[in-house]
PDB file of C-alpha atoms in Angstrom:
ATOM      1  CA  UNK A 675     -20.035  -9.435 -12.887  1.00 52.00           C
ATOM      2  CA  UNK A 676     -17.436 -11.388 -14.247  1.00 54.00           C
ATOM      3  CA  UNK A 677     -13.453 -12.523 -13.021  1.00 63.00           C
ATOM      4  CA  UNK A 678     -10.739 -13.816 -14.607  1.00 63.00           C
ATOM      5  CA  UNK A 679      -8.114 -15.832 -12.435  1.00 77.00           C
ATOM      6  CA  UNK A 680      -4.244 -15.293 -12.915  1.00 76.00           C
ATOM      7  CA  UNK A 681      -1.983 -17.542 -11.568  1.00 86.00           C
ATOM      8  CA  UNK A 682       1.955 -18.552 -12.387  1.00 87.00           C
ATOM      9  CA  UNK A 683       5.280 -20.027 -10.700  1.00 92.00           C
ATOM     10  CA  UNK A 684       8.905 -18.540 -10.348  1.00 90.00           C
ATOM     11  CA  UNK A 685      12.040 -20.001  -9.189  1.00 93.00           C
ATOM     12  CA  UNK A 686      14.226 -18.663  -7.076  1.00 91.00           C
ATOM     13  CA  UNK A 687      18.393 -19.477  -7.112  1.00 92.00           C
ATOM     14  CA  UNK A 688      18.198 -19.005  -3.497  1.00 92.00           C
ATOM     15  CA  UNK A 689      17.441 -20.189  -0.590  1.00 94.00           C
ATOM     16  CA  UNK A 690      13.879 -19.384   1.322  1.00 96.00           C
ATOM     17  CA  UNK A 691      14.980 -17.246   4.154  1.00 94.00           C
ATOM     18  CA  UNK A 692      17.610 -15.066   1.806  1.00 92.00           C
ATOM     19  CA  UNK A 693      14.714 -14.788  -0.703  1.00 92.00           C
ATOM     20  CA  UNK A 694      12.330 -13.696   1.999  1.00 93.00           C
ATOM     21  CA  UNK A 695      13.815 -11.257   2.924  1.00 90.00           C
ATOM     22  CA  UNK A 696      14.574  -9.520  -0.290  1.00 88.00           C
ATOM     23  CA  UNK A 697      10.536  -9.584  -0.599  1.00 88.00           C
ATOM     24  CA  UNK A 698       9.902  -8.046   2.439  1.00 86.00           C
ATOM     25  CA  UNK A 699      12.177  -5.235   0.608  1.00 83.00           C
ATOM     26  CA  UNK A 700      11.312  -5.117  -3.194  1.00 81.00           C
ATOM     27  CA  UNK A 701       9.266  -2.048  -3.208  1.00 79.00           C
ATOM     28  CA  UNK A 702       9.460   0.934  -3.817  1.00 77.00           C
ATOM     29  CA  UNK A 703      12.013  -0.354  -7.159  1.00 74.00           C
ATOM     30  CA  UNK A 704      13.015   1.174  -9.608  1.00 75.00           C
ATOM     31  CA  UNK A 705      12.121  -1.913 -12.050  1.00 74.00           C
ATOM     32  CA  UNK A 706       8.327  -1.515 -11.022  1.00 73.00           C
ATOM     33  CA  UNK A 707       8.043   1.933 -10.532  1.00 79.00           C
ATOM     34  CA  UNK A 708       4.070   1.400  -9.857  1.00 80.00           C
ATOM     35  CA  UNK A 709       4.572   1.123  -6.297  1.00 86.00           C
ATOM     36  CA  UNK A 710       5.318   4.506  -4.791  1.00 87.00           C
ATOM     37  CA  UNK A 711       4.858   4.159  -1.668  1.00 89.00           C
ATOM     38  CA  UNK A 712       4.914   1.584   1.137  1.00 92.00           C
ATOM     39  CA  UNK A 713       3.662   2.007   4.915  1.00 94.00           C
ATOM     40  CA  UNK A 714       3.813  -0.565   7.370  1.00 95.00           C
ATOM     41  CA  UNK A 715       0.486  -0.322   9.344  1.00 96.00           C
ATOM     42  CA  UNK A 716       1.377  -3.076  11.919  1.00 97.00           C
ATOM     43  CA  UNK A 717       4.069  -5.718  12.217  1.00 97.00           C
ATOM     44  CA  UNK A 718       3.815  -8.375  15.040  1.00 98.00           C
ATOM     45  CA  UNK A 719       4.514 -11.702  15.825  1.00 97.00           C
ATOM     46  CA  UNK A 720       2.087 -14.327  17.175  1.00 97.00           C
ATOM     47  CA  UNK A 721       2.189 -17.158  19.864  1.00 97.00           C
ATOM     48  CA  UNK A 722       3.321 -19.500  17.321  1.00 97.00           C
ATOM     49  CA  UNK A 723       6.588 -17.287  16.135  1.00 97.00           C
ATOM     50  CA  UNK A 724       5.002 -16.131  12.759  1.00 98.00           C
ATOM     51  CA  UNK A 725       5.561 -12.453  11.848  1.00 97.00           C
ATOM     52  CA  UNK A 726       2.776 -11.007  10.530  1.00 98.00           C
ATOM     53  CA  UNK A 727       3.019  -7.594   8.678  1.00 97.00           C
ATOM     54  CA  UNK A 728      -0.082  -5.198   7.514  1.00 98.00           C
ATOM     55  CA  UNK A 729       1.262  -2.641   4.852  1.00 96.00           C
ATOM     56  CA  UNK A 730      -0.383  -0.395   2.599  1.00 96.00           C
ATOM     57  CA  UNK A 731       1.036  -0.126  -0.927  1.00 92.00           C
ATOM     58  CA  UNK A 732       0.094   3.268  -3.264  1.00 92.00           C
ATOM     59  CA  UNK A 733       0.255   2.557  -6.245  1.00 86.00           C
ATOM     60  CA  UNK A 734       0.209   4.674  -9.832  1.00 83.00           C
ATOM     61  CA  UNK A 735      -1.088   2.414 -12.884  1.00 71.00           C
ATOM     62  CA  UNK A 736      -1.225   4.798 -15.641  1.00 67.00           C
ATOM     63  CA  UNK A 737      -3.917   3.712 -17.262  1.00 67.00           C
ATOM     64  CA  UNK A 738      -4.311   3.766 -20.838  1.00 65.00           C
ATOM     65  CA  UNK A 739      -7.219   6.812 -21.827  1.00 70.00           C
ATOM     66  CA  UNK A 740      -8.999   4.262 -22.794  1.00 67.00           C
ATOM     67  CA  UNK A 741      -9.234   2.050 -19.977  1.00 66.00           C
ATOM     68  CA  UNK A 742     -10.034   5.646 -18.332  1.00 67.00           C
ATOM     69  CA  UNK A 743     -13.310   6.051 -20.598  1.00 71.00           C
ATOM     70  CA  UNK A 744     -14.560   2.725 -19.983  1.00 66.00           C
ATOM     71  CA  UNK A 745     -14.243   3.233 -16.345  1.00 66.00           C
ATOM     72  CA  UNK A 746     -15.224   6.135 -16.257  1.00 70.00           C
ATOM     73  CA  UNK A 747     -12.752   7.606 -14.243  1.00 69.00           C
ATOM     74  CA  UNK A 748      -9.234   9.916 -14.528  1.00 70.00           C
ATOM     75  CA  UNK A 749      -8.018   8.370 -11.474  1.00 68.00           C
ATOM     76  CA  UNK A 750      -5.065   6.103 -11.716  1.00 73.00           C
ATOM     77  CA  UNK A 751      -3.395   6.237  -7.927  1.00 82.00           C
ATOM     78  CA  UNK A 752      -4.866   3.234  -6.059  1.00 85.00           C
ATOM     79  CA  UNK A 753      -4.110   1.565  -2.518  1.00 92.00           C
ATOM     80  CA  UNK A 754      -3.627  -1.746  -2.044  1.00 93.00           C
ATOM     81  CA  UNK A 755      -3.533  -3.041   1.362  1.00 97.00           C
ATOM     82  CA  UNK A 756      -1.467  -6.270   1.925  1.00 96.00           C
ATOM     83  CA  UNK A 757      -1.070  -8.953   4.916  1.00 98.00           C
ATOM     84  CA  UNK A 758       1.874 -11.628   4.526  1.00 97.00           C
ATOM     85  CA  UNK A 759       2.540 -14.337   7.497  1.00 98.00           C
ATOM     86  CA  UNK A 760       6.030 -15.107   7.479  1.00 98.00           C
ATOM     87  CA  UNK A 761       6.490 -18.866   9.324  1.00 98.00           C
ATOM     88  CA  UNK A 762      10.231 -19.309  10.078  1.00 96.00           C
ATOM     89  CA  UNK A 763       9.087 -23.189  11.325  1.00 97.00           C
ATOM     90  CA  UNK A 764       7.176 -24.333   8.302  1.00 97.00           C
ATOM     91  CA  UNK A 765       9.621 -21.834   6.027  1.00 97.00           C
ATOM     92  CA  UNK A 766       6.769 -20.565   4.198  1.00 97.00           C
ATOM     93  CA  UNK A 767       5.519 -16.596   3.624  1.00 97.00           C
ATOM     94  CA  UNK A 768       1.725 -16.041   2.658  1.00 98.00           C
ATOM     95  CA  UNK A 769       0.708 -12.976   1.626  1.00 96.00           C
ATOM     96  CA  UNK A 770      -2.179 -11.739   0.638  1.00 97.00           C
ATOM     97  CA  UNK A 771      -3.515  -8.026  -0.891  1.00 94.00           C
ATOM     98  CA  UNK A 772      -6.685  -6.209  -2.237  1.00 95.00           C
ATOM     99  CA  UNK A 773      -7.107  -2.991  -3.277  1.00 91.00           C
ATOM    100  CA  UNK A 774      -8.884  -1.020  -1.536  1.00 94.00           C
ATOM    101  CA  UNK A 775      -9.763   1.819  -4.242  1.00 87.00           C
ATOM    102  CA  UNK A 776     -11.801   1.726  -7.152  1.00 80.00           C
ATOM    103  CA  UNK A 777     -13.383  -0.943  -5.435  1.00 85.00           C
ATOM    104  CA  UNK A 778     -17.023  -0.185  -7.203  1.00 83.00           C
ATOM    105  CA  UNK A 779     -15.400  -0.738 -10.560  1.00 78.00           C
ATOM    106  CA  UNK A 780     -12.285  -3.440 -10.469  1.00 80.00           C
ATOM    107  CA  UNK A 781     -11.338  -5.836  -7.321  1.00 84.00           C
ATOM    108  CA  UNK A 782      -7.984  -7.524  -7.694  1.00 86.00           C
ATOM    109  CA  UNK A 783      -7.330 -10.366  -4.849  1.00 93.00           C
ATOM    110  CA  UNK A 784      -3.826 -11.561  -4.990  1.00 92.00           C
ATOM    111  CA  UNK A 785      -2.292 -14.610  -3.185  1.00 95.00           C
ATOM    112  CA  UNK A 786       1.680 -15.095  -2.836  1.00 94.00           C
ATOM    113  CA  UNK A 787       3.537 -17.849  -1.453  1.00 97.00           C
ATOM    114  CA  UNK A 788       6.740 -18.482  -0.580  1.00 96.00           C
ATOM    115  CA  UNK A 789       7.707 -21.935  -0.002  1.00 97.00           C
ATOM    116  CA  UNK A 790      11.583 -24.092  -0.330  1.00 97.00           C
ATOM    117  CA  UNK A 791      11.288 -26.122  -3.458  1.00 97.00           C
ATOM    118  CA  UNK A 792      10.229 -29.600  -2.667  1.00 95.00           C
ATOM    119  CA  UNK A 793      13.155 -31.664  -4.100  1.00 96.00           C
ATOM    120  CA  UNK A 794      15.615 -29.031  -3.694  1.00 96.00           C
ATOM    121  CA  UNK A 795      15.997 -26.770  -0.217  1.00 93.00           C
ATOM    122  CA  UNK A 796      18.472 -24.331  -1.819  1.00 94.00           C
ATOM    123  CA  UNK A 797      15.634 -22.738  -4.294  1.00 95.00           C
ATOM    124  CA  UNK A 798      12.504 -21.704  -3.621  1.00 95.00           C
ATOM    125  CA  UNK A 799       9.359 -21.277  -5.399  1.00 96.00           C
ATOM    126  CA  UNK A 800       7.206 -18.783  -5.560  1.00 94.00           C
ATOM    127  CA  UNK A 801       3.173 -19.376  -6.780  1.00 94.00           C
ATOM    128  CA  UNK A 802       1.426 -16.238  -7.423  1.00 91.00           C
ATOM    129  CA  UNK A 803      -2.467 -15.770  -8.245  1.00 91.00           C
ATOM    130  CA  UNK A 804      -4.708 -13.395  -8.402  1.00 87.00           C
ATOM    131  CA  UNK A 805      -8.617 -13.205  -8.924  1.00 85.00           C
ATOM    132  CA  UNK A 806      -9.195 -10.024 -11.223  1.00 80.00           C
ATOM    133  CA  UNK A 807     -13.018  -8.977 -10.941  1.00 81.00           C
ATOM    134  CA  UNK A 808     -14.406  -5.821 -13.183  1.00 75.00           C
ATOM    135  CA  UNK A 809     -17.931  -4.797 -12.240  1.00 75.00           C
ATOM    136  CA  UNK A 810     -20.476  -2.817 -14.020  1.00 68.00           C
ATOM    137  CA  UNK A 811     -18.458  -1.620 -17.285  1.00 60.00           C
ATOM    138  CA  UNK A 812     -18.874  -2.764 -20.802  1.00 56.00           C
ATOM    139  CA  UNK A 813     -16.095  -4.755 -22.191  1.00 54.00           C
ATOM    140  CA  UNK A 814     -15.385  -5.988 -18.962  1.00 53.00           C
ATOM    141  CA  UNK A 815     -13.676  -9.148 -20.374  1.00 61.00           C
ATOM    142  CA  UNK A 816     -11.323  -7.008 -22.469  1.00 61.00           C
ATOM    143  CA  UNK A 817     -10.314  -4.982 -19.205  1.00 61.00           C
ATOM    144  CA  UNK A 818      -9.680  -8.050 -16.921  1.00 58.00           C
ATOM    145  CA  UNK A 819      -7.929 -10.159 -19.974  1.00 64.00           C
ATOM    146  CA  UNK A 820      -5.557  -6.471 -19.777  1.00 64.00           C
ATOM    147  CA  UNK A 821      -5.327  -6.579 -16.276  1.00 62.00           C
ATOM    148  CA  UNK A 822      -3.787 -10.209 -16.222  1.00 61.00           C
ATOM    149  CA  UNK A 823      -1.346  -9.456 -18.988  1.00 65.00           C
ATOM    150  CA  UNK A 824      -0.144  -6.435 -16.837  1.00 66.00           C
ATOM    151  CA  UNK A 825      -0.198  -8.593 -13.382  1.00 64.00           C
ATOM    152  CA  UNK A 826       1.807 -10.902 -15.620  1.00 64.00           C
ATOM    153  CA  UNK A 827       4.482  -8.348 -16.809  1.00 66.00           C
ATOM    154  CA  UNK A 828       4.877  -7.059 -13.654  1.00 63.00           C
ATOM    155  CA  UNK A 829       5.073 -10.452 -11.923  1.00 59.00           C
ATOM    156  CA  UNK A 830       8.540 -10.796 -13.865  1.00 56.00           C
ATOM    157  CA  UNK A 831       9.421  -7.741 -13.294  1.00 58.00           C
ATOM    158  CA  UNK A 832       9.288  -7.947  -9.575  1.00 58.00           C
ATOM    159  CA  UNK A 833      11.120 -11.396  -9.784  1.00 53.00           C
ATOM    160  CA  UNK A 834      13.562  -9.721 -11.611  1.00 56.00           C
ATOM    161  CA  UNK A 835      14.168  -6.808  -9.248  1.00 56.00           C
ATOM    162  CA  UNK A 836      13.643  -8.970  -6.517  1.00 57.00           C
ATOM    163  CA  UNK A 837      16.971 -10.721  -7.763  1.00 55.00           C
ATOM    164  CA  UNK A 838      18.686  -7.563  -9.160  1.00 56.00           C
ATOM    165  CA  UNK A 839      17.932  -5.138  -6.245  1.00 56.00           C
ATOM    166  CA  UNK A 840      18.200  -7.780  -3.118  1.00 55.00           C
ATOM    167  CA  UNK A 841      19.268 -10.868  -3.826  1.00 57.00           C
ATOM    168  CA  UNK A 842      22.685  -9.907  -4.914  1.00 55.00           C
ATOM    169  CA  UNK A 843      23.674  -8.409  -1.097  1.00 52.00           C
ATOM    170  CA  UNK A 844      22.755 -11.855   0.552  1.00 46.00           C
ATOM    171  CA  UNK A 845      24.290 -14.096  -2.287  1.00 43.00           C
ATOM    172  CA  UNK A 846      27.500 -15.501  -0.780  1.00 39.00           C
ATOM    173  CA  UNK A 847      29.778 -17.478  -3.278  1.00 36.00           C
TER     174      UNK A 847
END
């Protein structure tokens, strides 16, 4: 068994609670049109005023034929289910997702979080990683090495929609 870990950094024009919002909104988009579905399993808040949310997220990858014949499998609709903690107080979101399919073959463990930029409350930054773990299929390298590049494209892309789709309706000028 082997894993490769992903990680990178985006800035955000906006403040924390305006971009917070917009991610508790960015899917289903039509800029990352892998998510095609999102259910919200619980949503609650705690004794200390954090909102915690469990969603599930189905997803359709596409995978290259390929990818399909090293895995050995035509199945490309997975389920990812996701947990973010949203602290209003400490202004920071955590969230957190696995899939929860295809879990004999690929495990992909993400981390987000949301947090005002430390020199500059107006922005805020996001840090994203992820540790991507294939098990039991040759070339296993080659498929997690793919995996990041994809987390990676779509990691701008839901920046970008996050900015595009949401961010625009709470911008005030």
């Amino acid at each position: 068994m082997r894993m490769k870990i992903w990680s990178t950094e985006h800035v955000f024009s906006y403040p924390w609670e305006t971009v917070i919002k917009a991610a508790m909104r960015k899917y289903p988009n039509p800029m990352n049109a892998n998510v095609v579905g999102v259910d919200v399993l619980e949503r609650s808040l705690d004794a200390e005023g954090r909102l915690h949310s469990h969603r599930l997220l189905s997803t359709e990858w596409g995978l290259p034929g390929i990818v399909r014949a090293i895995l050995g499998t035509n199945y490309t609709q997975t389920y990812v289910k996701e947990h973010s903690i949203v602290d209003p107080d400490e202004k920071k979101m955590e969230l957190y997702s696995t899939n929860i399919t295809l879990t004999n073959l690929i495990s992909v463990d993400e981390r987000l979080l949301y947090r005002p930029h430390p020199d500059n409350p107006e922005v805020t930054v996001l840090t994203q990683e992820a540790i991507i773990t294939v098990k039991g299929v040759s070339l296993s390298s080659y498929l997690e090495g793919m995996m990041a590049r994809r987390m990676s494209a779509n990691a701008v892309k839901d920046c970008r929609s996050t900015v595009t789709t949401a961010l625009p309706a709470y911008h005030t000028s």
